[in-house]
C-alpha cells in the first residue's frame, strides 16, 4: 500500500519535474527541476530494491555533477530573446528527434509485450544472504573485473585530457611559492622601526 | 517500536509502522533542535572563555536561556524579502538547509538497536544527505540577487565539493576496515579493535591519520572557522545570509549548528566507537550507550569551538590547496594502503 503510493508519488514527480526542466523560462530553475528529477529517480531506485544505485545517483549526480552544472549556469549571461528567435530554425530538427524517440518507445513497448527476448533470464536476483552492495561488488571484481578496470582507465584518460587541454603555464604571474612562504620566520619579515625618523619612509 | 504499536496497541502493521516512524522522527528532531539551542549557548560560552570574556550571562541562570531569547526575538521580527530577489527560491533555500541538516540523523545509531533507519547503505546515505547541504547555500546566494551572497554561494559550492571528495576516500578506508556500510556494523567492528581492549578506529595506527583528516574536513564541510569563507564577515558582510532576516535567517543558523552536531556525531561514530564505551570493559557498559555517544559528541564540539576561537581564517587559495593538493592525494594513497594491508592480512 505505502509502496504503491510512494511509487506513484515518485513517478509523477519525476515526469512533472522532467517536463518543467524543459518548460522553465529561467535556466537556473531548469537545473533545479532537473535535480528534483534526479532525486525522485533515486526514490524509484530505492523502491525496486537497488538502494546502492539510488545513493550513488544522489551522491554523484545531485551532489557533484549538478552542483557544477548549476555553478556554470548561474554565471552564464543568457539572452532569452536570442534563444526564442532560433525556435523556428530548430523546429524541424526537434520534430525529427521527437518522431525518432516516439518510434523507439513504441517499438520497445511492442517488443516488451511480445515477450521472449531473454532479458528476464539474464538478470539474476541478488544471491541469498548478500546485500545489494556485496552482490554488485562481487560481480564487478570477479566476472567484470577487466571491463570495470577499463572503465576506470577511460575516466582517468578523460580527466588527464581535460587537465592537459586547459592547463597552461603563464609567464609574469606573481604566484606564491608555498615552500618559501612556509619557511618565512618573523625575524625575516618584521623590522623594528621605532627609531625611524618621521617623514622619511621605510626602505624595504 | 513498530511491534509495540502494531501488536500491543492493535493497530495493524501498516498503521503501526507509520505511527512508529513518525514517533521516531519526532524523538530525534525535537531533542535535536533543543540541543542545537543549547549548543549555540555552549559555543558562545566557550568562545567567550577563550577570549577572557563572560559570554551570555543575563537571560536565565548563567545565561542558559539566551538562545531561547534570541529565538523569540528573530521569531517576532519581520521577514524582509528584497524586491529584486527570486521569491520562491529565496524562501525555499533556508527551509532546504534546515531540512537537510535534520534528515541525515535518521541513520545515526544512538545505542544498540536505537536507530531510526537501520539500512545497509547508511554511510552512503549520510554522504548523499551531506552533499545536498550545498544547495541551500547556492540557492540562497543566487536568489538574493546581490553580489556578496553570490560570491559566498560560489565559494561554498567549490569548497564543499572539494572536501567531499577527500571525505569520500576517508570513509572508504573506514568501510574497508569495518567491512560494511551499515552504521551499526561500523560501530560493532570497533568493539575492542585495539588489542581487544580499546574500542576506536581512531587509535588504529593505520586509521589515525584518517581520523585527523576527517576532523579537519568536517570543519571545512560545515564551513566552520577556520574555513568559514562562505560568511567571512570582513569580506562578504555575512555571506549568503546577508539578505535574510527573522525566521529565514534563524533557519540557516539552526541548520548550520545542526550540521556541526551531525559532523561531531559522525566523528564519534566512525572513528571513536560511537555508543561503545572507550574501553571494552564490562562495568563501563552499565552506562547507557547514548551517554557515551553524547559525551563524545560534546568533546568534538568543544574541539570545533576551540578551533573557532583560536585559529585565524584561511585564505581561499590555501583552502583549495589543502583540499586538492594535500588531503586528496593522502586520502587516496591511504585507501590504497589500507586495502593492501587488509588484502595481505585479513583476506589472504
Short mmCIF file of C-alpha atoms in Angstrom, two decimals:
data_model
loop_
_atom_site.label_atom_id
_atom_site.label_comp_id
_atom_site.label_asym_id
_atom_site.label_seq_id
_atom_site.Cartn_x
_atom_site.Cartn_y
_atom_site.Cartn_z
CA UNK A 1 0.00 0.00 0.00
CA UNK A 2 2.63 2.51 1.12
CA UNK A 3 4.89 1.24 -1.67
CA UNK A 4 2.21 1.87 -4.28
CA UNK A 5 1.59 5.38 -3.03
CA UNK A 6 5.34 6.03 -2.93
CA UNK A 7 5.78 4.70 -6.46
CA UNK A 8 3.09 6.93 -7.93
CA UNK A 9 4.36 9.90 -5.94
CA UNK A 10 7.94 9.48 -7.18
CA UNK A 11 6.90 8.63 -10.75
CA UNK A 12 4.59 11.65 -11.04
CA UNK A 13 7.25 13.91 -9.60
CA UNK A 14 9.92 12.60 -11.98
CA UNK A 15 7.72 13.23 -15.00
CA UNK A 16 6.49 16.59 -13.74
CA UNK A 17 9.94 17.88 -12.88
CA UNK A 18 11.31 16.50 -16.14
CA UNK A 19 8.66 18.42 -18.03
CA UNK A 20 9.32 21.56 -16.02
CA UNK A 21 13.04 21.23 -16.77
CA UNK A 22 12.37 21.94 -20.42
CA UNK A 23 9.43 24.29 -19.87
CA UNK A 24 11.01 26.58 -17.28
CA UNK A 25 11.93 30.01 -18.65
CA UNK A 26 14.80 30.55 -16.27
CA UNK A 27 17.84 28.26 -16.88
CA UNK A 28 18.66 28.13 -13.16
CA UNK A 29 15.12 26.94 -12.44
CA UNK A 30 15.61 24.35 -15.20
CA UNK A 31 18.68 22.93 -13.47
CA UNK A 32 16.90 22.88 -10.12
CA UNK A 33 13.96 20.97 -11.64
CA UNK A 34 16.45 18.56 -13.17
CA UNK A 35 17.95 17.99 -9.72
CA UNK A 36 14.48 17.27 -8.35
CA UNK A 37 14.00 14.74 -11.17
CA UNK A 38 17.31 13.01 -10.25
CA UNK A 39 16.25 12.93 -6.66
CA UNK A 40 12.89 11.32 -7.37
CA UNK A 41 14.51 8.84 -9.75
CA UNK A 42 16.69 7.82 -6.78
CA UNK A 43 13.46 7.29 -4.83
CA UNK A 44 12.22 4.95 -7.58
CA UNK A 45 15.51 3.02 -7.40
CA UNK A 46 15.03 2.51 -3.67
CA UNK A 47 11.55 1.13 -4.33
CA UNK A 48 12.86 -1.57 -6.69
CA UNK A 49 15.47 -2.56 -4.09
CA UNK A 50 18.54 -1.01 -5.73
CA UNK A 51 19.48 1.20 -2.79
CA UNK A 52 23.17 1.31 -3.74
CA UNK A 53 22.38 2.73 -7.19
CA UNK A 54 19.93 5.17 -5.59
CA UNK A 55 22.54 6.52 -3.18
CA UNK A 56 25.14 6.75 -5.95
CA UNK A 57 22.67 8.65 -8.11
CA UNK A 58 22.21 11.21 -5.34
CA UNK A 59 25.91 11.43 -4.42
CA UNK A 60 27.30 11.59 -7.96
CA UNK A 61 24.62 13.37 -9.97
CA UNK A 62 22.89 15.53 -7.38
CA UNK A 63 25.88 16.09 -5.12
CA UNK A 64 28.64 16.69 -7.64
CA UNK A 65 27.62 16.90 -11.30
CA UNK A 66 24.53 19.04 -10.82
CA UNK A 67 26.37 21.39 -8.44
CA UNK A 68 28.96 22.14 -11.11
CA UNK A 69 26.22 22.41 -13.72
CA UNK A 70 24.30 24.88 -11.57
CA UNK A 71 27.56 26.71 -10.88
CA UNK A 72 28.13 27.27 -14.60
CA UNK A 73 24.53 28.09 -15.50
CA UNK A 74 24.30 30.65 -12.69
CA UNK A 75 27.22 32.57 -14.13
CA UNK A 76 26.07 32.42 -17.75
CA UNK A 77 24.63 35.52 -19.30
CA UNK A 78 21.76 34.10 -21.32
CA UNK A 79 19.82 36.25 -23.74
CA UNK A 80 16.28 34.91 -23.84
CA UNK A 81 15.12 36.83 -26.90
CA UNK A 82 18.01 35.42 -28.89
CA UNK A 83 17.13 31.92 -27.75
CA UNK A 84 13.50 32.32 -28.81
CA UNK A 85 14.50 33.74 -32.16
CA UNK A 86 16.12 30.43 -33.06
CA UNK A 87 12.93 28.49 -32.32
CA UNK A 88 11.67 28.34 -35.93
CA UNK A 89 15.08 27.37 -37.27
CA UNK A 90 15.50 24.40 -34.93
CA UNK A 91 11.86 23.27 -35.15
CA UNK A 92 12.29 20.69 -37.99
CA UNK A 93 15.23 19.08 -36.22
CA UNK A 94 13.30 18.98 -32.96
CA UNK A 95 10.30 17.38 -34.64
CA UNK A 96 12.61 14.78 -36.19
CA UNK A 97 14.05 13.94 -32.75
CA UNK A 98 10.54 13.65 -31.29
CA UNK A 99 9.48 11.26 -34.08
CA UNK A 100 12.58 9.08 -33.58
CA UNK A 101 12.14 8.95 -29.79
CA UNK A 102 8.40 8.21 -30.04
CA UNK A 103 9.04 5.44 -32.59
CA UNK A 104 11.67 3.93 -30.30
CA UNK A 105 9.33 3.98 -27.30
CA UNK A 106 6.50 2.38 -29.31
CA UNK A 107 8.91 -0.20 -30.70
CA UNK A 108 10.32 -1.00 -27.25
CA UNK A 109 6.87 -1.38 -25.69
CA UNK A 110 5.81 -3.62 -28.58
CA UNK A 111 8.90 -5.80 -28.24
CA UNK A 112 8.47 -5.99 -24.48
CA UNK A 113 4.82 -7.09 -24.69
CA UNK A 114 5.72 -9.65 -27.37
CA UNK A 115 7.97 -11.21 -24.70
CA UNK A 116 10.68 -13.79 -25.03
CA UNK A 117 13.69 -11.51 -25.53
CA UNK A 118 15.55 -13.34 -22.79
CA UNK A 119 16.36 -10.25 -20.76
CA UNK A 120 14.48 -11.66 -17.78
CA UNK A 121 16.72 -14.74 -17.78
CA UNK A 122 19.93 -12.73 -17.90
CA UNK A 123 19.23 -10.64 -14.82
CA UNK A 124 19.50 -12.73 -11.70
CA UNK A 125 18.12 -11.65 -8.34
CA UNK A 126 20.50 -10.81 -5.52
CA UNK A 127 22.00 -14.03 -4.12
CA UNK A 128 20.74 -15.24 -0.75
CA UNK A 129 22.44 -13.78 2.32
CA UNK A 130 24.11 -11.00 0.37
CA UNK A 131 23.25 -7.33 0.46
CA UNK A 132 22.87 -5.31 -2.69
CA UNK A 133 26.37 -3.79 -2.40
CA UNK A 134 28.10 -7.10 -1.74
CA UNK A 135 26.40 -8.71 -4.74
CA UNK A 136 27.39 -5.81 -7.01
CA UNK A 137 30.94 -5.74 -5.70
CA UNK A 138 31.41 -9.49 -6.09
CA UNK A 139 30.24 -9.34 -9.67
CA UNK A 140 32.27 -6.24 -10.57
CA UNK A 141 35.51 -7.53 -9.07
CA UNK A 142 35.30 -11.08 -10.41
CA UNK A 143 33.38 -11.54 -13.62
CA UNK A 144 33.56 -7.99 -14.96
CA UNK A 145 36.96 -7.10 -13.48
CA UNK A 146 38.69 -6.18 -16.76
CA UNK A 147 35.74 -4.20 -18.09
CA UNK A 148 35.48 -2.40 -14.76
CA UNK A 149 39.18 -1.53 -14.72
CA UNK A 150 38.98 -0.44 -18.35
CA UNK A 151 36.11 1.91 -17.48
CA UNK A 152 38.27 3.37 -14.74
CA UNK A 153 41.12 3.89 -17.19
CA UNK A 154 38.81 5.62 -19.68
CA UNK A 155 37.75 8.04 -16.95
CA UNK A 156 41.37 8.63 -15.96
CA UNK A 157 42.30 9.41 -19.56
CA UNK A 158 39.36 11.82 -19.81
CA UNK A 159 40.46 13.54 -16.61
CA UNK A 160 44.09 13.87 -17.65
CA UNK A 161 42.97 15.07 -21.10
CA UNK A 162 40.83 17.80 -19.58
CA UNK A 163 43.72 18.96 -17.41
CA UNK A 164 46.18 18.93 -20.31
CA UNK A 165 43.79 20.89 -22.53
CA UNK A 166 43.07 23.63 -20.01
CA UNK A 167 46.28 23.87 -18.04
CA UNK A 168 48.85 26.27 -19.38
CA UNK A 169 51.66 27.97 -17.58
CA UNK A 170 51.51 31.72 -17.93
CA UNK A 171 54.54 33.88 -17.52
CA UNK A 172 54.64 37.05 -15.46
CA UNK A 173 52.22 35.87 -12.81
CA UNK A 174 53.10 36.76 -9.23
CA UNK A 175 52.19 33.32 -7.93
CA UNK A 176 53.18 32.32 -4.44
CA UNK A 177 55.89 29.87 -3.68
CA UNK A 178 54.27 27.89 -0.86
CA UNK A 179 57.54 26.37 0.32
CA UNK A 180 59.24 29.74 0.61
CA UNK A 181 56.20 31.17 2.34
CA UNK A 182 56.12 28.38 4.91
CA UNK A 183 59.81 28.86 5.66
CA UNK A 184 59.39 32.56 6.42
CA UNK A 185 60.06 33.42 10.06
CA UNK A 186 59.08 36.60 11.92
CA UNK A 187 62.68 37.83 12.05
CA UNK A 188 62.88 37.81 8.23
CA UNK A 189 59.68 39.74 7.79
CA UNK A 190 59.39 42.13 10.72
CA UNK A 191 61.69 45.02 11.44
CA UNK A 192 61.67 47.39 14.35
CA UNK A 193 61.06 50.91 13.07
CA UNK A 194 60.72 52.69 16.41
CA UNK A 195 63.83 54.79 15.76
CA UNK A 196 62.72 55.65 12.24
CA UNK A 197 62.74 59.43 11.73
CA UNK A 198 59.28 60.61 10.75
CA UNK A 199 58.54 61.70 7.20
CA UNK A 200 61.30 59.66 5.55
CA UNK A 201 59.55 56.37 4.92
CA UNK A 202 60.93 52.89 5.34
CA UNK A 203 63.36 51.16 3.00
CA UNK A 204 62.13 47.70 2.14
CA UNK B 1 8.78 0.17 18.10
CA UNK B 2 6.66 -0.98 15.15
CA UNK B 3 5.89 -4.13 17.14
CA UNK B 4 4.67 -2.08 20.08
CA UNK B 5 2.25 -0.01 18.01
CA UNK B 6 1.13 -2.88 15.76
CA UNK B 7 0.63 -5.63 18.35
CA UNK B 8 0.33 -4.11 21.82
CA UNK B 9 -1.97 -1.30 20.69
CA UNK B 10 -3.59 -3.48 17.99
CA UNK B 11 -3.17 -1.02 15.10
CA UNK B 12 -2.23 -3.46 12.33
CA UNK B 13 1.16 -3.49 10.60
CA UNK B 14 0.83 -0.54 8.21
CA UNK B 15 -0.65 1.91 10.70
CA UNK B 16 1.73 0.68 13.40
CA UNK B 17 4.76 1.17 11.16
CA UNK B 18 3.58 4.63 10.17
CA UNK B 19 3.00 5.74 13.76
CA UNK B 20 6.30 4.26 14.92
CA UNK B 21 8.21 6.08 12.19
CA UNK B 22 6.56 9.41 12.95
CA UNK B 23 7.23 9.00 16.67
CA UNK B 24 10.84 8.04 15.91
CA UNK B 25 11.34 11.12 13.75
CA UNK B 26 9.89 13.38 16.45
CA UNK B 27 12.03 11.67 19.10
CA UNK B 28 15.12 12.62 17.12
CA UNK B 29 14.15 16.01 15.65
CA UNK B 30 12.72 17.72 18.75
CA UNK B 31 15.60 16.93 21.14
CA UNK B 32 17.97 17.81 18.30
CA UNK B 33 16.51 21.30 18.00
CA UNK B 34 16.68 21.73 21.76
CA UNK B 35 20.30 20.60 21.77
CA UNK B 36 21.09 22.96 18.88
CA UNK B 37 19.79 25.82 21.05
CA UNK B 38 21.93 24.70 23.97
CA UNK B 39 24.99 24.03 21.82
CA UNK B 40 24.83 27.60 20.47
CA UNK B 41 24.93 28.76 24.09
CA UNK B 42 27.85 26.40 24.79
CA UNK B 43 29.67 27.66 21.70
CA UNK B 44 29.33 31.26 22.81
CA UNK B 45 30.41 30.43 26.37
CA UNK B 46 33.50 28.52 25.22
CA UNK B 47 34.40 31.22 22.76
CA UNK B 48 33.96 33.88 25.44
CA UNK B 49 36.05 31.95 27.97
CA UNK B 50 38.91 31.68 25.49
CA UNK B 51 38.72 35.41 24.81
CA UNK B 52 38.59 36.10 28.60
CA UNK B 53 35.03 37.42 28.37
CA UNK B 54 31.93 36.32 30.25
CA UNK B 55 29.70 35.43 27.31
CA UNK B 56 25.90 35.35 27.62
CA UNK B 57 25.04 35.62 31.32
CA UNK B 58 21.88 37.71 31.60
CA UNK B 59 18.87 35.67 30.47
CA UNK B 60 18.13 32.87 32.96
CA UNK B 61 20.65 31.27 35.35
CA UNK B 62 24.18 31.59 33.87
CA UNK B 63 22.52 32.90 30.70
CA UNK B 64 21.23 29.41 29.89
CA UNK B 65 18.09 30.76 28.22
CA UNK B 66 19.98 33.14 25.90
CA UNK B 67 19.34 31.02 22.78
CA UNK B 68 15.62 30.90 23.50
CA UNK B 69 15.54 34.66 23.95
CA UNK B 70 17.33 35.03 20.62
CA UNK B 71 14.89 32.60 19.03
CA UNK B 72 11.92 34.56 20.31
CA UNK B 73 13.49 37.78 19.05
CA UNK B 74 14.01 36.56 15.48
CA UNK B 75 10.58 34.95 15.52
CA UNK B 76 8.93 38.29 16.24
CA UNK B 77 10.86 40.21 13.58
CA UNK B 78 9.51 40.98 10.15
CA UNK B 79 10.63 38.79 7.24
CA UNK B 80 12.03 41.12 4.61
CA UNK B 81 12.23 39.84 1.04
CA UNK B 82 14.34 42.02 -1.27
CA UNK B 83 12.21 43.32 -4.13
CA UNK B 84 14.53 42.01 -6.84
CA UNK B 85 15.05 38.61 -5.20
CA UNK B 86 13.79 35.43 -6.76
CA UNK B 87 10.95 35.00 -4.27
CA UNK B 88 10.32 31.25 -4.41
CA UNK B 89 13.94 30.14 -4.25
CA UNK B 90 14.74 32.83 -1.67
CA UNK B 91 12.20 31.27 0.71
CA UNK B 92 12.94 27.62 -0.14
CA UNK B 93 16.70 27.96 0.48
CA UNK B 94 16.64 28.24 4.31
CA UNK B 95 13.98 25.55 4.56
CA UNK B 96 16.15 23.23 2.46
CA UNK B 97 19.25 23.93 4.56
CA UNK B 98 17.40 23.18 7.75
CA UNK B 99 15.70 20.03 6.41
CA UNK B 100 18.91 18.58 5.02
CA UNK B 101 20.61 19.15 8.39
CA UNK B 102 17.90 17.02 10.00
CA UNK B 103 17.50 14.12 7.55
CA UNK B 104 20.99 12.66 7.96
CA UNK B 105 20.27 11.92 11.64
CA UNK B 106 17.95 9.09 10.55
CA UNK B 107 20.82 6.61 10.28
CA UNK B 108 22.92 7.66 13.31
CA UNK B 109 22.77 4.88 15.92
CA UNK B 110 22.21 6.23 19.45
CA UNK B 111 22.66 2.87 21.14
CA UNK B 112 22.35 -0.83 20.42
CA UNK B 113 19.34 -1.08 18.06
CA UNK B 114 18.45 2.56 18.78
CA UNK B 115 18.41 3.83 15.20
CA UNK B 116 15.55 5.17 13.13
CA UNK B 117 16.55 3.60 9.80
CA UNK B 118 18.87 0.59 10.06
CA UNK B 119 19.71 0.49 6.35
CA UNK B 120 22.67 -1.33 4.82
CA UNK B 121 23.83 1.76 2.92
CA UNK B 122 23.84 4.01 6.00
CA UNK B 123 27.16 5.69 5.30
CA UNK B 124 26.28 6.34 1.66
CA UNK B 125 23.01 7.86 2.85
CA UNK B 126 24.97 10.25 5.05
CA UNK B 127 27.24 11.20 2.14
CA UNK B 128 24.18 11.77 -0.04
CA UNK B 129 22.44 13.88 2.57
CA UNK B 130 25.52 15.98 3.30
CA UNK B 131 26.11 16.56 -0.41
CA UNK B 132 22.65 18.14 -0.58
CA UNK B 133 23.64 20.70 2.03
CA UNK B 134 25.35 22.91 -0.54
CA UNK B 135 22.10 23.52 -2.45
CA UNK B 136 20.54 25.59 0.30
CA UNK B 137 23.56 27.91 0.23
CA UNK B 138 23.80 28.12 -3.57
CA UNK B 139 20.08 28.82 -3.89
CA UNK B 140 20.24 31.46 -1.16
CA UNK B 141 23.18 33.16 -2.79
CA UNK B 142 21.69 33.20 -6.25
CA UNK B 143 18.11 34.06 -5.25
CA UNK B 144 19.22 37.03 -3.13
CA UNK B 145 20.30 38.79 -6.34
CA UNK B 146 23.05 40.58 -4.52
CA UNK B 147 26.80 40.39 -5.07
CA UNK B 148 28.13 39.31 -1.67
CA UNK B 149 25.68 36.42 -1.27
CA UNK B 150 26.52 35.34 -4.79
CA UNK B 151 30.28 35.33 -4.13
CA UNK B 152 29.59 33.37 -0.99
CA UNK B 153 27.48 30.81 -2.88
CA UNK B 154 30.25 30.26 -5.42
CA UNK B 155 32.80 29.84 -2.65
CA UNK B 156 30.53 27.42 -0.80
CA UNK B 157 29.92 25.31 -3.90
CA UNK B 158 33.64 24.98 -4.68
CA UNK B 159 34.62 24.40 -1.07
CA UNK B 160 32.06 21.73 -0.26
CA UNK B 161 32.53 19.80 -3.50
CA UNK B 162 36.32 19.81 -2.96
CA UNK B 163 36.23 18.48 0.56
CA UNK B 164 33.52 15.92 -0.18
CA UNK B 165 35.99 14.14 -2.47
CA UNK B 166 38.53 13.54 0.27
CA UNK B 167 35.79 12.80 2.83
CA UNK B 168 34.59 10.10 0.43
CA UNK B 169 38.04 8.48 0.35
CA UNK B 170 38.40 8.71 4.13
CA UNK B 171 35.04 7.00 4.58
CA UNK B 172 36.06 4.29 2.09
CA UNK B 173 39.05 3.37 4.24
CA UNK B 174 36.77 3.12 7.30
CA UNK B 175 34.33 0.98 5.32
CA UNK B 176 37.16 -1.28 4.14
CA UNK B 177 38.22 -1.85 7.71
CA UNK B 178 34.70 -2.40 9.02
CA UNK B 179 33.54 -4.44 6.03
CA UNK B 180 30.10 -2.82 5.98
CA UNK B 181 28.31 0.41 5.08
CA UNK B 182 25.84 -0.05 7.91
CA UNK B 183 26.44 2.43 10.75
CA UNK B 184 25.65 -0.13 13.46
CA UNK B 185 28.01 -2.57 11.77
CA UNK B 186 30.80 0.03 11.71
CA UNK B 187 30.38 0.59 15.46
CA UNK B 188 30.32 -3.17 16.13
CA UNK B 189 33.54 -3.58 14.16
CA UNK B 190 35.22 -1.15 16.57
CA UNK B 191 34.39 -3.17 19.70
CA UNK B 192 37.79 -3.85 21.26
CA UNK B 193 39.60 -3.45 17.95
CA UNK B 194 42.88 -2.38 19.60
CA UNK B 195 44.28 -5.47 21.38
CA UNK B 196 40.73 -6.41 22.39
CA UNK B 197 40.73 -3.50 24.86
CA UNK B 198 40.17 -0.08 23.31
CA UNK B 199 37.14 0.50 21.04
CA UNK B 200 38.09 3.12 18.50
CA UNK B 201 39.16 3.07 14.87
CA UNK B 202 40.87 6.38 15.52
CA UNK B 203 43.57 4.72 17.65
CA UNK B 204 44.34 2.18 14.95
CA UNK B 205 47.71 3.40 13.62
CA UNK B 206 46.58 2.95 10.02
CA UNK B 207 43.37 4.88 10.52
CA UNK B 208 44.60 7.59 12.90
CA UNK B 209 45.72 9.97 10.09
CA UNK B 210 42.30 9.47 8.51
CA UNK B 211 40.61 10.43 11.79
CA UNK B 212 42.59 13.68 11.94
CA UNK B 213 41.87 14.47 8.30
CA UNK B 214 38.20 13.70 8.79
CA UNK B 215 38.02 16.12 11.71
CA UNK B 216 39.59 18.89 9.60
CA UNK B 217 37.48 18.06 6.56
CA UNK B 218 34.33 18.10 8.65
CA UNK B 219 35.16 21.66 9.70
CA UNK B 220 35.57 22.58 6.03
CA UNK B 221 32.39 20.75 5.06
CA UNK B 222 30.29 22.62 7.62
CA UNK B 223 32.06 25.91 6.75
CA UNK B 224 33.14 26.42 10.35
CA UNK B 225 36.16 28.50 11.30
CA UNK B 226 38.94 28.43 10.11
CA UNK B 227 37.22 27.55 6.83
CA UNK B 228 34.24 29.91 7.18
CA UNK B 229 34.98 31.73 3.94
CA UNK B 230 31.35 31.50 2.91
CA UNK B 231 30.41 34.03 5.54
CA UNK B 232 33.71 35.81 6.02
CA UNK B 233 32.39 38.95 7.66
CA UNK B 234 35.39 41.08 6.79
CA UNK B 235 34.93 40.48 3.05
CA UNK B 236 31.36 39.38 2.36
CA UNK B 237 29.25 41.14 5.05
CA UNK B 238 27.51 37.92 6.15
CA UNK B 239 27.92 35.82 3.03
CA UNK B 240 24.86 34.03 1.74
CA UNK B 241 22.83 35.18 4.76
CA UNK B 242 23.27 38.86 4.04
CA UNK B 243 19.76 39.46 2.67
CA UNK B 244 17.98 37.22 5.16
CA UNK B 245 16.06 38.35 8.19
CA UNK B 246 13.96 36.95 11.04
CA UNK B 247 12.97 33.25 10.84
CA UNK B 248 14.56 32.63 7.45
CA UNK B 249 17.87 33.73 8.97
CA UNK B 250 17.22 31.62 12.06
CA UNK B 251 16.67 28.53 9.91
CA UNK B 252 20.13 28.97 8.38
CA UNK B 253 21.53 29.34 11.87
CA UNK B 254 19.79 26.22 13.16
CA UNK B 255 20.76 24.28 10.04
CA UNK B 256 24.39 25.29 10.40
CA UNK B 257 24.63 24.15 14.00
CA UNK B 258 22.61 21.01 13.19
CA UNK B 259 25.24 20.18 10.58
CA UNK B 260 28.05 20.85 13.04
CA UNK B 261 26.45 18.49 15.56
CA UNK B 262 26.00 15.89 12.82
CA UNK B 263 29.66 16.10 11.88
CA UNK B 264 30.65 15.76 15.56
CA UNK B 265 28.41 12.70 15.77
CA UNK B 266 29.99 11.27 12.62
CA UNK B 267 33.48 11.76 14.03
CA UNK B 268 32.36 9.94 17.16
CA UNK B 269 30.61 7.11 15.31
CA UNK B 270 33.14 6.45 12.58
CA UNK B 271 36.41 6.79 14.45
CA UNK B 272 35.82 6.84 18.19
CA UNK B 273 33.39 4.00 18.81
CA UNK B 274 30.02 5.77 18.79
CA UNK B 275 27.89 4.47 21.66
CA UNK B 276 30.56 1.98 22.77
CA UNK B 277 32.49 2.87 25.94
CA UNK B 278 36.07 3.81 25.07
CA UNK B 279 37.46 0.72 26.82
CA UNK B 280 35.89 -2.69 26.28
CA UNK B 281 35.41 -3.46 29.99
CA UNK B 282 32.13 -4.85 31.36
CA UNK B 283 31.37 -2.30 34.15
CA UNK B 284 31.59 0.55 31.60
CA UNK B 285 28.64 -0.97 29.73
CA UNK B 286 26.46 -0.12 32.77
CA UNK B 287 26.43 3.45 31.48
CA UNK B 288 23.84 3.68 28.68
CA UNK B 289 25.34 3.89 25.20
CA UNK B 290 23.58 7.15 24.44
CA UNK B 291 25.55 8.86 27.25
CA UNK B 292 28.86 7.72 25.74
CA UNK B 293 27.78 8.96 22.32
CA UNK B 294 26.71 12.35 23.68
CA UNK B 295 29.94 12.67 25.67
CA UNK B 296 31.96 12.04 22.51
CA UNK B 297 29.83 14.49 20.51
CA UNK B 298 30.42 17.15 23.17
CA UNK B 299 34.19 16.54 23.14
CA UNK B 300 34.22 17.06 19.38
CA UNK B 301 32.02 20.12 19.67
CA UNK B 302 34.48 21.54 22.18
CA UNK B 303 37.26 20.97 19.64
CA UNK B 304 35.20 22.77 16.98
CA UNK B 305 34.68 25.77 19.31
CA UNK B 306 38.27 25.72 20.41
CA UNK B 307 39.45 25.88 16.80
CA UNK B 308 36.96 28.62 16.04
CA UNK B 309 38.26 30.68 18.98
CA UNK B 310 41.96 30.24 18.26
CA UNK B 311 42.71 29.66 14.57
CA UNK B 312 42.62 32.57 12.09
CA UNK B 313 40.65 32.21 8.87
CA UNK B 314 42.26 30.52 5.88
CA UNK B 315 42.75 32.33 2.62
CA UNK B 316 40.69 30.86 -0.20
CA UNK B 317 43.64 29.57 -2.25
CA UNK B 318 45.10 27.98 0.88
CA UNK B 319 41.78 26.25 1.46
CA UNK B 320 41.74 24.85 -2.06
CA UNK B 321 45.39 23.84 -1.82
CA UNK B 322 44.74 21.95 1.41
CA UNK B 323 41.74 20.16 -0.09
CA UNK B 324 43.06 19.21 -3.51
CA UNK B 325 46.83 19.05 -3.15
CA UNK B 326 47.21 17.66 0.35
CA UNK B 327 44.08 15.86 1.55
CA UNK B 328 43.10 14.28 -1.75
CA UNK B 329 46.46 12.60 -2.54
CA UNK B 330 46.98 11.50 1.07
CA UNK B 331 43.49 10.02 1.42
CA UNK B 332 43.76 8.33 -1.99
CA UNK B 333 47.10 6.83 -1.01
CA UNK B 334 45.65 5.75 2.32
CA UNK B 335 42.79 3.87 0.65
CA UNK B 336 45.46 2.01 -1.30
CA UNK B 337 47.49 1.37 1.86
CA UNK B 338 44.54 0.17 3.94
CA UNK B 339 43.18 -2.08 1.23
CA UNK B 340 46.67 -3.51 0.61
CA UNK B 341 47.15 -4.19 4.32
CA UNK B 342 43.75 -5.85 4.61
CA UNK B 343 44.42 -7.87 1.46
CA UNK B 344 47.65 -9.24 2.94
CA UNK B 345 46.37 -9.89 6.46
CA UNK B 346 42.62 -10.42 6.55
CA UNK B 347 41.75 -11.77 3.13
CA UNK B 348 44.80 -13.79 2.09
#
